[in-house]
JSON list of C-alpha atoms in Angstrom, two decimals:
[
{"chain": "A", "resi": 231, "resn": "MET", "atom": "CA", "xyz": [1.72, 4.32, -3.12]},
{"chain": "A", "resi": 232, "resn": "LYS", "atom": "CA", "xyz": [4.29, 6.08, -0.95]},
{"chain": "A", "resi": 233, "resn": "ARG", "atom": "CA", "xyz": [7.36, 6.95, -2.96]},
{"chain": "A", "resi": 234, "resn": "ILE", "atom": "CA", "xyz": [10.47, 9.01, -2.30]},
{"chain": "A", "resi": 235, "resn": "SER", "atom": "CA", "xyz": [10.73, 12.22, -4.31]},
{"chain": "A", "resi": 236, "resn": "ALA", "atom": "CA", "xyz": [12.67, 11.97, -7.55]},
{"chain": "A", "resi": 237, "resn": "LEU", "atom": "CA", "xyz": [14.66, 14.97, -6.37]},
{"chain": "A", "resi": 238, "resn": "ILE", "atom": "CA", "xyz": [15.80, 13.02, -3.33]},
{"chain": "A", "resi": 239, "resn": "ILE", "atom": "CA", "xyz": [16.89, 10.22, -5.64]},
{"chain": "A", "resi": 240, "resn": "THR", "atom": "CA", "xyz": [18.87, 12.76, -7.66]},
{"chain": "A", "resi": 241, "resn": "PHE", "atom": "CA", "xyz": [20.64, 13.90, -4.47]},
{"chain": "A", "resi": 242, "resn": "ALA", "atom": "CA", "xyz": [21.33, 10.27, -3.52]},
{"chain": "A", "resi": 243, "resn": "ILE", "atom": "CA", "xyz": [22.92, 9.60, -6.91]},
{"chain": "A", "resi": 244, "resn": "LEU", "atom": "CA", "xyz": [25.22, 12.62, -6.50]},
{"chain": "A", "resi": 245, "resn": "ILE", "atom": "CA", "xyz": [26.24, 11.73, -2.93]},
{"chain": "A", "resi": 246, "resn": "THR", "atom": "CA", "xyz": [26.97, 8.08, -3.67]},
{"chain": "A", "resi": 247, "resn": "SER", "atom": "CA", "xyz": [29.05, 8.97, -6.73]},
{"chain": "A", "resi": 248, "resn": "ILE", "atom": "CA", "xyz": [31.09, 11.46, -4.70]},
{"chain": "A", "resi": 249, "resn": "TYR", "atom": "CA", "xyz": [31.78, 9.16, -1.73]},
{"chain": "A", "resi": 250, "resn": "GLY", "atom": "CA", "xyz": [32.12, 5.90, -3.63]},
{"chain": "A", "resi": 251, "resn": "LEU", "atom": "CA", "xyz": [29.35, 3.99, -1.87]},
{"chain": "A", "resi": 252, "resn": "SER", "atom": "CA", "xyz": [28.01, 0.72, -3.25]},
{"chain": "A", "resi": 253, "resn": "LEU", "atom": "CA", "xyz": [24.98, 2.39, -4.86]},
{"chain": "A", "resi": 254, "resn": "THR", "atom": "CA", "xyz": [25.79, 2.67, -8.57]},
{"chain": "A", "resi": 255, "resn": "ALA", "atom": "CA", "xyz": [24.03, 5.14, -10.85]},
{"chain": "A", "resi": 256, "resn": "TYR", "atom": "CA", "xyz": [23.21, 4.31, -14.46]},
{"chain": "A", "resi": 257, "resn": "ALA", "atom": "CA", "xyz": [24.64, 0.80, -14.44]},
{"chain": "A", "resi": 258, "resn": "ASP", "atom": "CA", "xyz": [23.85, -1.61, -17.28]},
{"chain": "A", "resi": 259, "resn": "TYR", "atom": "CA", "xyz": [21.48, -4.32, -16.12]},
{"chain": "A", "resi": 260, "resn": "SER", "atom": "CA", "xyz": [19.28, -7.04, -17.57]},
{"chain": "A", "resi": 261, "resn": "ILE", "atom": "CA", "xyz": [15.75, -5.68, -17.95]},
{"chain": "A", "resi": 262, "resn": "PRO", "atom": "CA", "xyz": [12.77, -6.75, -20.08]},
{"chain": "A", "resi": 263, "resn": "SER", "atom": "CA", "xyz": [12.44, -5.29, -23.56]},
{"chain": "A", "resi": 264, "resn": "TYR", "atom": "CA", "xyz": [8.63, -5.45, -23.48]},
{"chain": "A", "resi": 265, "resn": "LEU", "atom": "CA", "xyz": [5.99, -5.07, -20.79]},
{"chain": "A", "resi": 266, "resn": "ARG", "atom": "CA", "xyz": [2.36, -6.07, -20.42]},
{"chain": "A", "resi": 267, "resn": "ILE", "atom": "CA", "xyz": [0.37, -3.10, -19.09]},
{"chain": "A", "resi": 268, "resn": "GLY", "atom": "CA", "xyz": [-3.23, -3.62, -17.96]},
{"chain": "A", "resi": 269, "resn": "LEU", "atom": "CA", "xyz": [-5.56, -0.94, -19.32]},
{"chain": "A", "resi": 270, "resn": "PHE", "atom": "CA", "xyz": [-9.09, -2.25, -18.71]},
{"chain": "A", "resi": 271, "resn": "TYR", "atom": "CA", "xyz": [-9.97, -5.08, -16.32]},
{"chain": "A", "resi": 272, "resn": "GLY", "atom": "CA", "xyz": [-12.04, -5.80, -13.24]},
{"chain": "A", "resi": 273, "resn": "GLY", "atom": "CA", "xyz": [-14.29, -2.81, -12.58]},
{"chain": "A", "resi": 274, "resn": "THR", "atom": "CA", "xyz": [-13.23, -1.14, -15.84]},
{"chain": "A", "resi": 275, "resn": "ALA", "atom": "CA", "xyz": [-13.68, -4.23, -18.04]},
{"chain": "A", "resi": 276, "resn": "LYS", "atom": "CA", "xyz": [-15.21, -3.58, -21.47]},
{"chain": "A", "resi": 277, "resn": "ASN", "atom": "CA", "xyz": [-17.57, -5.72, -23.53]},
{"chain": "A", "resi": 278, "resn": "SER", "atom": "CA", "xyz": [-17.00, -3.73, -26.70]},
{"chain": "A", "resi": 279, "resn": "LEU", "atom": "CA", "xyz": [-14.47, -1.27, -28.05]},
{"chain": "A", "resi": 280, "resn": "THR", "atom": "CA", "xyz": [-13.37, 0.40, -31.25]},
{"chain": "A", "resi": 281, "resn": "VAL", "atom": "CA", "xyz": [-9.73, -0.04, -32.22]},
{"chain": "A", "resi": 282, "resn": "ALA", "atom": "CA", "xyz": [-8.12, 2.10, -34.92]},
{"chain": "A", "resi": 283, "resn": "SER", "atom": "CA", "xyz": [-4.84, 2.14, -36.81]},
{"chain": "A", "resi": 284, "resn": "GLU", "atom": "CA", "xyz": [-4.05, 4.15, -39.92]},
{"chain": "A", "resi": 285, "resn": "ASN", "atom": "CA", "xyz": [-1.92, 1.32, -41.32]},
{"chain": "A", "resi": 286, "resn": "GLY", "atom": "CA", "xyz": [-4.11, -1.74, -40.86]},
{"chain": "A", "resi": 287, "resn": "PHE", "atom": "CA", "xyz": [-3.78, -4.64, -38.45]},
{"chain": "A", "resi": 288, "resn": "TYR", "atom": "CA", "xyz": [-2.24, -8.01, -37.83]},
{"chain": "A", "resi": 289, "resn": "ILE", "atom": "CA", "xyz": [-4.53, -10.29, -35.83]},
{"chain": "A", "resi": 290, "resn": "GLY", "atom": "CA", "xyz": [-3.39, -13.31, -33.88]},
{"chain": "A", "resi": 291, "resn": "THR", "atom": "CA", "xyz": [-2.51, -14.20, -30.31]},
{"chain": "A", "resi": 292, "resn": "TYR", "atom": "CA", "xyz": [0.07, -13.23, -27.73]},
{"chain": "A", "resi": 293, "resn": "ASP", "atom": "CA", "xyz": [2.29, -15.69, -25.91]},
{"chain": "A", "resi": 294, "resn": "GLY", "atom": "CA", "xyz": [3.51, -13.45, -23.11]},
{"chain": "A", "resi": 295, "resn": "THR", "atom": "CA", "xyz": [5.00, -10.52, -25.05]},
{"chain": "A", "resi": 296, "resn": "ASP", "atom": "CA", "xyz": [5.52, -12.50, -28.28]},
{"chain": "A", "resi": 297, "resn": "PHE", "atom": "CA", "xyz": [2.94, -11.86, -31.00]},
{"chain": "A", "resi": 298, "resn": "ILE", "atom": "CA", "xyz": [1.87, -14.77, -33.20]},
{"chain": "A", "resi": 299, "resn": "GLU", "atom": "CA", "xyz": [0.34, -13.50, -36.43]},
{"chain": "A", "resi": 300, "resn": "LYS", "atom": "CA", "xyz": [-2.60, -15.36, -37.99]},
{"chain": "A", "resi": 301, "resn": "GLU", "atom": "CA", "xyz": [-4.28, -12.84, -40.29]},
{"chain": "A", "resi": 302, "resn": "SER", "atom": "CA", "xyz": [-3.75, -9.33, -41.61]},
{"chain": "A", "resi": 303, "resn": "PHE", "atom": "CA", "xyz": [-6.39, -6.80, -42.63]},
{"chain": "A", "resi": 304, "resn": "ASN", "atom": "CA", "xyz": [-5.98, -3.56, -44.56]},
{"chain": "A", "resi": 305, "resn": "VAL", "atom": "CA", "xyz": [-8.67, -1.66, -42.66]},
{"chain": "A", "resi": 306, "resn": "SER", "atom": "CA", "xyz": [-8.31, 1.35, -40.40]},
{"chain": "A", "resi": 307, "resn": "GLU", "atom": "CA", "xyz": [-10.87, 0.35, -37.77]},
{"chain": "A", "resi": 308, "resn": "LEU", "atom": "CA", "xyz": [-11.98, -2.76, -35.92]},
{"chain": "A", "resi": 309, "resn": "ASN", "atom": "CA", "xyz": [-15.05, -3.18, -33.77]},
{"chain": "A", "resi": 310, "resn": "ILE", "atom": "CA", "xyz": [-14.37, -5.67, -31.00]},
{"chain": "A", "resi": 311, "resn": "GLU", "atom": "CA", "xyz": [-17.16, -7.54, -29.23]},
{"chain": "A", "resi": 312, "resn": "ILE", "atom": "CA", "xyz": [-16.38, -9.63, -26.15]},
{"chain": "A", "resi": 313, "resn": "THR", "atom": "CA", "xyz": [-18.97, -12.12, -24.94]},
{"chain": "A", "resi": 314, "resn": "GLY", "atom": "CA", "xyz": [-18.96, -15.11, -22.63]},
{"chain": "A", "resi": 315, "resn": "ASP", "atom": "CA", "xyz": [-18.12, -17.48, -25.47]},
{"chain": "A", "resi": 316, "resn": "ALA", "atom": "CA", "xyz": [-16.20, -15.50, -28.12]},
{"chain": "A", "resi": 317, "resn": "ILE", "atom": "CA", "xyz": [-14.13, -12.45, -29.05]},
{"chain": "A", "resi": 318, "resn": "THR", "atom": "CA", "xyz": [-15.05, -11.05, -32.45]},
{"chain": "A", "resi": 319, "resn": "ALA", "atom": "CA", "xyz": [-13.35, -8.46, -34.65]},
{"chain": "A", "resi": 320, "resn": "SER", "atom": "CA", "xyz": [-15.46, -6.88, -37.39]},
{"chain": "A", "resi": 321, "resn": "ASN", "atom": "CA", "xyz": [-15.37, -3.93, -39.78]},
{"chain": "A", "resi": 322, "resn": "ASN", "atom": "CA", "xyz": [-18.53, -2.22, -40.99]},
{"chain": "A", "resi": 323, "resn": "GLY", "atom": "CA", "xyz": [-20.60, -5.14, -39.78]},
{"chain": "A", "resi": 324, "resn": "HIS", "atom": "CA", "xyz": [-18.46, -7.75, -41.57]},
{"chain": "A", "resi": 325, "resn": "VAL", "atom": "CA", "xyz": [-16.84, -10.29, -39.27]},
{"chain": "A", "resi": 326, "resn": "LEU", "atom": "CA", "xyz": [-13.10, -10.50, -39.98]},
{"chain": "A", "resi": 327, "resn": "TYR", "atom": "CA", "xyz": [-11.95, -12.75, -37.16]},
{"chain": "A", "resi": 328, "resn": "ARG", "atom": "CA", "xyz": [-13.54, -14.68, -34.32]},
{"chain": "A", "resi": 329, "resn": "THR", "atom": "CA", "xyz": [-12.04, -16.81, -31.59]},
{"chain": "A", "resi": 330, "resn": "THR", "atom": "CA", "xyz": [-13.73, -18.97, -28.98]},
{"chain": "A", "resi": 331, "resn": "ASP", "atom": "CA", "xyz": [-10.47, -19.72, -27.17]},
{"chain": "A", "resi": 332, "resn": "LEU", "atom": "CA", "xyz": [-10.91, -17.02, -24.53]},
{"chain": "A", "resi": 333, "resn": "SER", "atom": "CA", "xyz": [-7.77, -18.00, -22.61]},
{"chain": "A", "resi": 334, "resn": "LYS", "atom": "CA", "xyz": [-5.55, -17.38, -25.64]},
{"chain": "A", "resi": 335, "resn": "GLY", "atom": "CA", "xyz": [-7.71, -14.45, -26.62]},
{"chain": "A", "resi": 336, "resn": "LEU", "atom": "CA", "xyz": [-7.22, -12.01, -29.47]},
{"chain": "A", "resi": 337, "resn": "GLY", "atom": "CA", "xyz": [-4.01, -10.15, -30.22]},
{"chain": "A", "resi": 338, "resn": "ILE", "atom": "CA", "xyz": [-4.06, -6.98, -32.35]},
{"chain": "A", "resi": 339, "resn": "PHE", "atom": "CA", "xyz": [-0.93, -5.40, -33.76]},
{"chain": "A", "resi": 340, "resn": "PRO", "atom": "CA", "xyz": [-0.50, -2.43, -36.16]},
{"chain": "A", "resi": 341, "resn": "THR", "atom": "CA", "xyz": [1.19, -3.36, -39.44]},
{"chain": "A", "resi": 342, "resn": "VAL", "atom": "CA", "xyz": [3.66, -0.46, -39.21]},
{"chain": "A", "resi": 343, "resn": "GLY", "atom": "CA", "xyz": [6.81, -0.36, -37.07]},
{"chain": "A", "resi": 344, "resn": "GLY", "atom": "CA", "xyz": [8.79, 2.09, -34.96]},
{"chain": "A", "resi": 345, "resn": "LEU", "atom": "CA", "xyz": [7.21, 5.13, -33.34]},
{"chain": "A", "resi": 346, "resn": "GLU", "atom": "CA", "xyz": [4.42, 4.99, -35.95]},
{"chain": "A", "resi": 347, "resn": "ARG", "atom": "CA", "xyz": [3.17, 1.77, -34.37]},
{"chain": "A", "resi": 348, "resn": "ILE", "atom": "CA", "xyz": [0.19, 3.41, -32.72]},
{"chain": "A", "resi": 349, "resn": "ILE", "atom": "CA", "xyz": [-3.18, 1.89, -31.95]},
{"chain": "A", "resi": 350, "resn": "SER", "atom": "CA", "xyz": [-6.15, 3.68, -30.48]},
{"chain": "A", "resi": 351, "resn": "ILE", "atom": "CA", "xyz": [-8.86, 2.39, -28.16]},
{"chain": "A", "resi": 352, "resn": "ASN", "atom": "CA", "xyz": [-12.03, 4.47, -28.30]},
{"chain": "A", "resi": 353, "resn": "GLY", "atom": "CA", "xyz": [-9.87, 7.42, -29.35]},
{"chain": "A", "resi": 354, "resn": "ASP", "atom": "CA", "xyz": [-7.06, 7.04, -26.77]},
{"chain": "A", "resi": 355, "resn": "LYS", "atom": "CA", "xyz": [-3.75, 6.24, -28.47]},
{"chain": "A", "resi": 356, "resn": "TYR", "atom": "CA", "xyz": [-1.13, 3.71, -27.32]},
{"chain": "A", "resi": 357, "resn": "ARG", "atom": "CA", "xyz": [2.10, 2.41, -28.74]},
{"chain": "A", "resi": 358, "resn": "GLY", "atom": "CA", "xyz": [2.57, -1.32, -29.33]},
{"chain": "A", "resi": 359, "resn": "GLY", "atom": "CA", "xyz": [-0.21, -3.89, -29.53]},
{"chain": "A", "resi": 360, "resn": "LEU", "atom": "CA", "xyz": [-3.27, -5.10, -27.64]},
{"chain": "A", "resi": 361, "resn": "ASP", "atom": "CA", "xyz": [-3.98, -8.44, -26.04]},
{"chain": "A", "resi": 362, "resn": "ILE", "atom": "CA", "xyz": [-7.65, -9.12, -25.28]},
{"chain": "A", "resi": 363, "resn": "LYS", "atom": "CA", "xyz": [-8.57, -12.08, -23.09]},
{"chain": "A", "resi": 364, "resn": "VAL", "atom": "CA", "xyz": [-11.41, -13.18, -20.85]},
{"chain": "A", "resi": 365, "resn": "ILE", "atom": "CA", "xyz": [-10.30, -14.11, -17.32]},
{"chain": "A", "resi": 366, "resn": "ASN", "atom": "CA", "xyz": [-12.78, -15.23, -14.66]},
{"chain": "A", "resi": 367, "resn": "GLY", "atom": "CA", "xyz": [-15.67, -14.18, -16.87]},
{"chain": "A", "resi": 368, "resn": "LYS", "atom": "CA", "xyz": [-14.47, -10.59, -17.50]},
{"chain": "A", "resi": 369, "resn": "SER", "atom": "CA", "xyz": [-12.46, -9.06, -20.30]},
{"chain": "A", "resi": 370, "resn": "VAL", "atom": "CA", "xyz": [-8.86, -8.00, -19.71]},
{"chain": "A", "resi": 371, "resn": "ILE", "atom": "CA", "xyz": [-7.34, -5.59, -22.21]},
{"chain": "A", "resi": 372, "resn": "THR", "atom": "CA", "xyz": [-3.56, -5.36, -22.07]},
{"chain": "A", "resi": 373, "resn": "ASN", "atom": "CA", "xyz": [-1.14, -3.06, -23.88]},
{"chain": "A", "resi": 374, "resn": "VAL", "atom": "CA", "xyz": [1.97, -5.01, -24.92]},
{"chain": "A", "resi": 375, "resn": "VAL", "atom": "CA", "xyz": [4.57, -2.29, -25.32]},
{"chain": "A", "resi": 376, "resn": "PHE", "atom": "CA", "xyz": [8.31, -1.77, -25.69]},
{"chain": "A", "resi": 377, "resn": "MET", "atom": "CA", "xyz": [9.86, -0.67, -22.38]},
{"chain": "A", "resi": 378, "resn": "ASN", "atom": "CA", "xyz": [11.11, 2.68, -23.69]},
{"chain": "A", "resi": 379, "resn": "ASN", "atom": "CA", "xyz": [7.77, 3.43, -25.37]},
{"chain": "A", "resi": 380, "resn": "TYR", "atom": "CA", "xyz": [6.04, 2.75, -22.04]},
{"chain": "A", "resi": 381, "resn": "LEU", "atom": "CA", "xyz": [8.46, 5.09, -20.26]},
{"chain": "A", "resi": 382, "resn": "TYR", "atom": "CA", "xyz": [7.72, 7.92, -22.71]},
{"chain": "A", "resi": 383, "resn": "GLY", "atom": "CA", "xyz": [4.19, 7.89, -21.32]},
{"chain": "A", "resi": 384, "resn": "VAL", "atom": "CA", "xyz": [5.17, 7.38, -17.70]},
{"chain": "A", "resi": 385, "resn": "ILE", "atom": "CA", "xyz": [7.68, 10.20, -17.26]},
{"chain": "A", "resi": 386, "resn": "SER", "atom": "CA", "xyz": [5.19, 12.57, -18.89]},
{"chain": "A", "resi": 387, "resn": "ARG", "atom": "CA", "xyz": [2.63, 11.68, -16.21]},
{"chain": "A", "resi": 388, "resn": "GLU", "atom": "CA", "xyz": [4.85, 11.26, -13.17]},
{"chain": "A", "resi": 389, "resn": "MET", "atom": "CA", "xyz": [6.93, 14.42, -13.76]},
{"chain": "A", "resi": 390, "resn": "SER", "atom": "CA", "xyz": [6.28, 17.55, -15.75]},
{"chain": "A", "resi": 391, "resn": "PRO", "atom": "CA", "xyz": [7.93, 17.31, -19.20]},
{"chain": "A", "resi": 392, "resn": "SER", "atom": "CA", "xyz": [8.97, 20.96, -18.72]},
{"chain": "A", "resi": 393, "resn": "TRP", "atom": "CA", "xyz": [11.39, 20.04, -15.94]},
{"chain": "A", "resi": 394, "resn": "HIS", "atom": "CA", "xyz": [15.16, 19.94, -16.46]},
{"chain": "A", "resi": 395, "resn": "PRO", "atom": "CA", "xyz": [16.33, 17.12, -18.78]},
{"chain": "A", "resi": 396, "resn": "GLU", "atom": "CA", "xyz": [18.59, 15.69, -16.05]},
{"chain": "A", "resi": 397, "resn": "ALA", "atom": "CA", "xyz": [15.62, 15.43, -13.66]},
{"chain": "A", "resi": 398, "resn": "LEU", "atom": "CA", "xyz": [13.66, 13.67, -16.39]},
{"chain": "A", "resi": 399, "resn": "LYS", "atom": "CA", "xyz": [16.56, 11.25, -16.88]},
{"chain": "A", "resi": 400, "resn": "VAL", "atom": "CA", "xyz": [16.43, 10.41, -13.17]},
{"chain": "A", "resi": 401, "resn": "GLN", "atom": "CA", "xyz": [12.68, 9.89, -13.45]},
{"chain": "A", "resi": 402, "resn": "ALA", "atom": "CA", "xyz": [13.21, 7.57, -16.43]},
{"chain": "A", "resi": 403, "resn": "VAL", "atom": "CA", "xyz": [15.71, 5.45, -14.48]},
{"chain": "A", "resi": 404, "resn": "CYS", "atom": "CA", "xyz": [13.44, 5.32, -11.42]},
{"chain": "A", "resi": 405, "resn": "ALA", "atom": "CA", "xyz": [10.46, 4.29, -13.56]},
{"chain": "A", "resi": 406, "resn": "ARG", "atom": "CA", "xyz": [12.53, 1.66, -15.39]},
{"chain": "A", "resi": 407, "resn": "ASN", "atom": "CA", "xyz": [13.72, 0.23, -12.07]},
{"chain": "A", "resi": 408, "resn": "TYR", "atom": "CA", "xyz": [10.16, 0.10, -10.76]},
{"chain": "A", "resi": 409, "resn": "ALA", "atom": "CA", "xyz": [8.89, -1.65, -13.87]},
{"chain": "A", "resi": 410, "resn": "ALA", "atom": "CA", "xyz": [11.68, -4.23, -13.86]},
{"chain": "A", "resi": 411, "resn": "ASN", "atom": "CA", "xyz": [11.24, -4.86, -10.13]},
{"chain": "A", "resi": 412, "resn": "ASN", "atom": "CA", "xyz": [7.48, -5.38, -10.38]},
{"chain": "A", "resi": 413, "resn": "LEU", "atom": "CA", "xyz": [7.01, -7.77, -13.28]},
{"chain": "A", "resi": 414, "resn": "ASN", "atom": "CA", "xyz": [3.87, -9.89, -12.82]},
{"chain": "A", "resi": 415, "resn": "LYS", "atom": "CA", "xyz": [2.59, -7.61, -10.06]},
{"chain": "A", "resi": 416, "resn": "HIS", "atom": "CA", "xyz": [-0.90, -8.24, -11.47]},
{"chain": "A", "resi": 417, "resn": "SER", "atom": "CA", "xyz": [-0.35, -11.83, -12.54]},
{"chain": "A", "resi": 418, "resn": "GLU", "atom": "CA", "xyz": [-3.92, -12.76, -11.61]},
{"chain": "A", "resi": 419, "resn": "TYR", "atom": "CA", "xyz": [-4.98, -10.69, -14.61]},
{"chain": "A", "resi": 420, "resn": "GLY", "atom": "CA", "xyz": [-2.13, -11.83, -16.85]},
{"chain": "A", "resi": 421, "resn": "PHE", "atom": "CA", "xyz": [-0.17, -8.57, -17.02]},
{"chain": "A", "resi": 422, "resn": "ASP", "atom": "CA", "xyz": [2.84, -6.97, -15.31]},
{"chain": "A", "resi": 423, "resn": "LEU", "atom": "CA", "xyz": [1.74, -3.48, -14.27]},
{"chain": "A", "resi": 424, "resn": "CYS", "atom": "CA", "xyz": [-1.48, -1.51, -14.34]},
{"chain": "A", "resi": 425, "resn": "SER", "atom": "CA", "xyz": [-1.81, 1.99, -15.78]},
{"chain": "A", "resi": 426, "resn": "THR", "atom": "CA", "xyz": [-2.76, 3.73, -12.51]},
{"chain": "A", "resi": 427, "resn": "VAL", "atom": "CA", "xyz": [-0.78, 5.04, -9.53]},
{"chain": "A", "resi": 428, "resn": "CYS", "atom": "CA", "xyz": [-1.16, 1.58, -7.98]},
{"chain": "A", "resi": 429, "resn": "CYS", "atom": "CA", "xyz": [1.88, 0.99, -10.20]},
{"chain": "A", "resi": 430, "resn": "GLN", "atom": "CA", "xyz": [2.93, 3.95, -12.36]},
{"chain": "A", "resi": 431, "resn": "ALA", "atom": "CA", "xyz": [0.63, 6.46, -14.06]},
{"chain": "A", "resi": 432, "resn": "TYR", "atom": "CA", "xyz": [0.44, 5.70, -17.79]},
{"chain": "A", "resi": 433, "resn": "SER", "atom": "CA", "xyz": [-1.96, 7.02, -20.43]},
{"chain": "A", "resi": 434, "resn": "GLY", "atom": "CA", "xyz": [-0.28, 5.90, -23.63]},
{"chain": "A", "resi": 435, "resn": "ILE", "atom": "CA", "xyz": [0.88, 8.78, -25.80]},
{"chain": "A", "resi": 436, "resn": "ARG", "atom": "CA", "xyz": [-1.66, 11.35, -24.56]},
{"chain": "A", "resi": 437, "resn": "TYR", "atom": "CA", "xyz": [0.83, 13.29, -22.41]},
{"chain": "A", "resi": 438, "resn": "GLU", "atom": "CA", "xyz": [3.96, 12.74, -24.48]},
{"chain": "A", "resi": 439, "resn": "THR", "atom": "CA", "xyz": [5.82, 15.86, -25.63]},
{"chain": "A", "resi": 440, "resn": "GLU", "atom": "CA", "xyz": [9.09, 16.42, -27.48]},
{"chain": "A", "resi": 441, "resn": "ASN", "atom": "CA", "xyz": [10.74, 16.46, -24.03]},
{"chain": "A", "resi": 442, "resn": "SER", "atom": "CA", "xyz": [9.59, 12.91, -23.30]},
{"chain": "A", "resi": 443, "resn": "TYR", "atom": "CA", "xyz": [11.90, 11.06, -25.66]},
{"chain": "A", "resi": 444, "resn": "ALA", "atom": "CA", "xyz": [15.54, 12.05, -25.09]},
{"chain": "A", "resi": 445, "resn": "PRO", "atom": "CA", "xyz": [15.57, 11.37, -21.30]},
{"chain": "A", "resi": 446, "resn": "VAL", "atom": "CA", "xyz": [14.33, 7.82, -21.92]},
{"chain": "A", "resi": 447, "resn": "ASP", "atom": "CA", "xyz": [16.50, 7.16, -24.97]},
{"chain": "A", "resi": 448, "resn": "ASP", "atom": "CA", "xyz": [19.63, 8.64, -23.36]},
{"chain": "A", "resi": 449, "resn": "THR", "atom": "CA", "xyz": [19.25, 6.27, -20.36]},
{"chain": "A", "resi": 450, "resn": "SER", "atom": "CA", "xyz": [18.10, 3.27, -22.41]},
{"chain": "A", "resi": 451, "resn": "ASN", "atom": "CA", "xyz": [18.84, -0.05, -20.63]},
{"chain": "A", "resi": 452, "resn": "GLN", "atom": "CA", "xyz": [20.23, 1.82, -17.62]},
{"chain": "A", "resi": 453, "resn": "VAL", "atom": "CA", "xyz": [19.04, 1.21, -14.08]},
{"chain": "A", "resi": 454, "resn": "LEU", "atom": "CA", "xyz": [20.19, 1.81, -10.50]},
{"chain": "A", "resi": 455, "resn": "THR", "atom": "CA", "xyz": [21.64, -1.14, -8.59]},
{"chain": "A", "resi": 456, "resn": "TYR", "atom": "CA", "xyz": [22.51, -1.83, -4.97]},
{"chain": "A", "resi": 457, "resn": "ASP", "atom": "CA", "xyz": [24.77, -4.73, -3.94]},
{"chain": "A", "resi": 458, "resn": "GLY", "atom": "CA", "xyz": [24.45, -6.21, -7.41]},
{"chain": "A", "resi": 459, "resn": "LYS", "atom": "CA", "xyz": [20.65, -6.13, -7.51]},
{"chain": "A", "resi": 460, "resn": "LEU", "atom": "CA", "xyz": [18.08, -3.74, -8.88]},
{"chain": "A", "resi": 461, "resn": "ALA", "atom": "CA", "xyz": [17.51, -1.03, -6.29]},
{"chain": "A", "resi": 462, "resn": "ALA", "atom": "CA", "xyz": [13.95, -0.58, -5.04]},
{"chain": "A", "resi": 463, "resn": "LEU", "atom": "CA", "xyz": [13.28, 3.03, -6.01]},
{"chain": "A", "resi": 464, "resn": "TYR", "atom": "CA", "xyz": [10.17, 4.90, -4.90]},
{"chain": "A", "resi": 465, "resn": "TYR", "atom": "CA", "xyz": [9.01, 8.41, -5.66]},
{"chain": "A", "resi": 466, "resn": "CYS", "atom": "CA", "xyz": [5.98, 10.67, -5.34]},
{"chain": "A", "resi": 467, "resn": "SER", "atom": "CA", "xyz": [4.58, 13.70, -7.13]},
{"chain": "A", "resi": 468, "resn": "SER", "atom": "CA", "xyz": [4.52, 15.76, -3.92]},
{"chain": "A", "resi": 469, "resn": "ALA", "atom": "CA", "xyz": [5.62, 15.21, -0.33]},
{"chain": "A", "resi": 470, "resn": "GLY", "atom": "CA", "xyz": [4.78, 18.42, 1.54]},
{"chain": "A", "resi": 471, "resn": "GLU", "atom": "CA", "xyz": [7.43, 19.79, 3.86]},
{"chain": "A", "resi": 472, "resn": "ARG", "atom": "CA", "xyz": [8.78, 16.46, 5.02]},
{"chain": "A", "resi": 473, "resn": "THR", "atom": "CA", "xyz": [8.73, 12.76, 4.11]},
{"chain": "A", "resi": 474, "resn": "GLU", "atom": "CA", "xyz": [8.02, 9.55, 6.00]},
{"chain": "A", "resi": 475, "resn": "ASP", "atom": "CA", "xyz": [10.68, 6.91, 6.63]},
{"chain": "A", "resi": 476, "resn": "VAL", "atom": "CA", "xyz": [10.93, 4.77, 3.48]},
{"chain": "A", "resi": 477, "resn": "LYS", "atom": "CA", "xyz": [10.47, 1.56, 5.53]},
{"chain": "A", "resi": 478, "resn": "ASN", "atom": "CA", "xyz": [6.86, 2.60, 6.07]}
]
């Protein structure tokens, strides 16, 4: 997507604060605590996957971003099989849980909290939980994740973590605005945002560094507003020597 450079946004924040325009930087605003991020669906749909957590799992269902626990298992790995009539979770060939209600699907949640709440899919690690459903005959695997935990992964993909902390703060606010402004963008698949540049690049914790956390935490619950509404903020990784008009 075409997006204005984060550096231009930084300049805009400085100018509007100096001249007292109606654009307000870092204003408190109502934003979702959790997001549903589509990881595998459509052309990337999976019929089987291995899910791992060092601390065991809760298994149940998701109602939006609310997890409803049904069982808990003290195992470190689950093998998930998704067929046309069931979703099955097993360990070492032993079936632990099976559901035939494909619309409600299967929710998986690590039994530990905080930043240690990490779950891996075929070796790739994500924070939060997983929601596995079958929609229109294909599996949809969604990461249900706390907003700030999602942003740790986004700012590490959309901007180099080695950049100045203030630039990373701007990136965090821009990414938070974009997420809050685009809830249900992929409602046909049952999630808010995808993990590609169609929305915002997100690869779980793979690209997180120690520089990923403070910019997000220091701007927690802060967004940019314009005339009392969330501003539509766009950015890009590179723009060459000049940019296009934002209306295009």
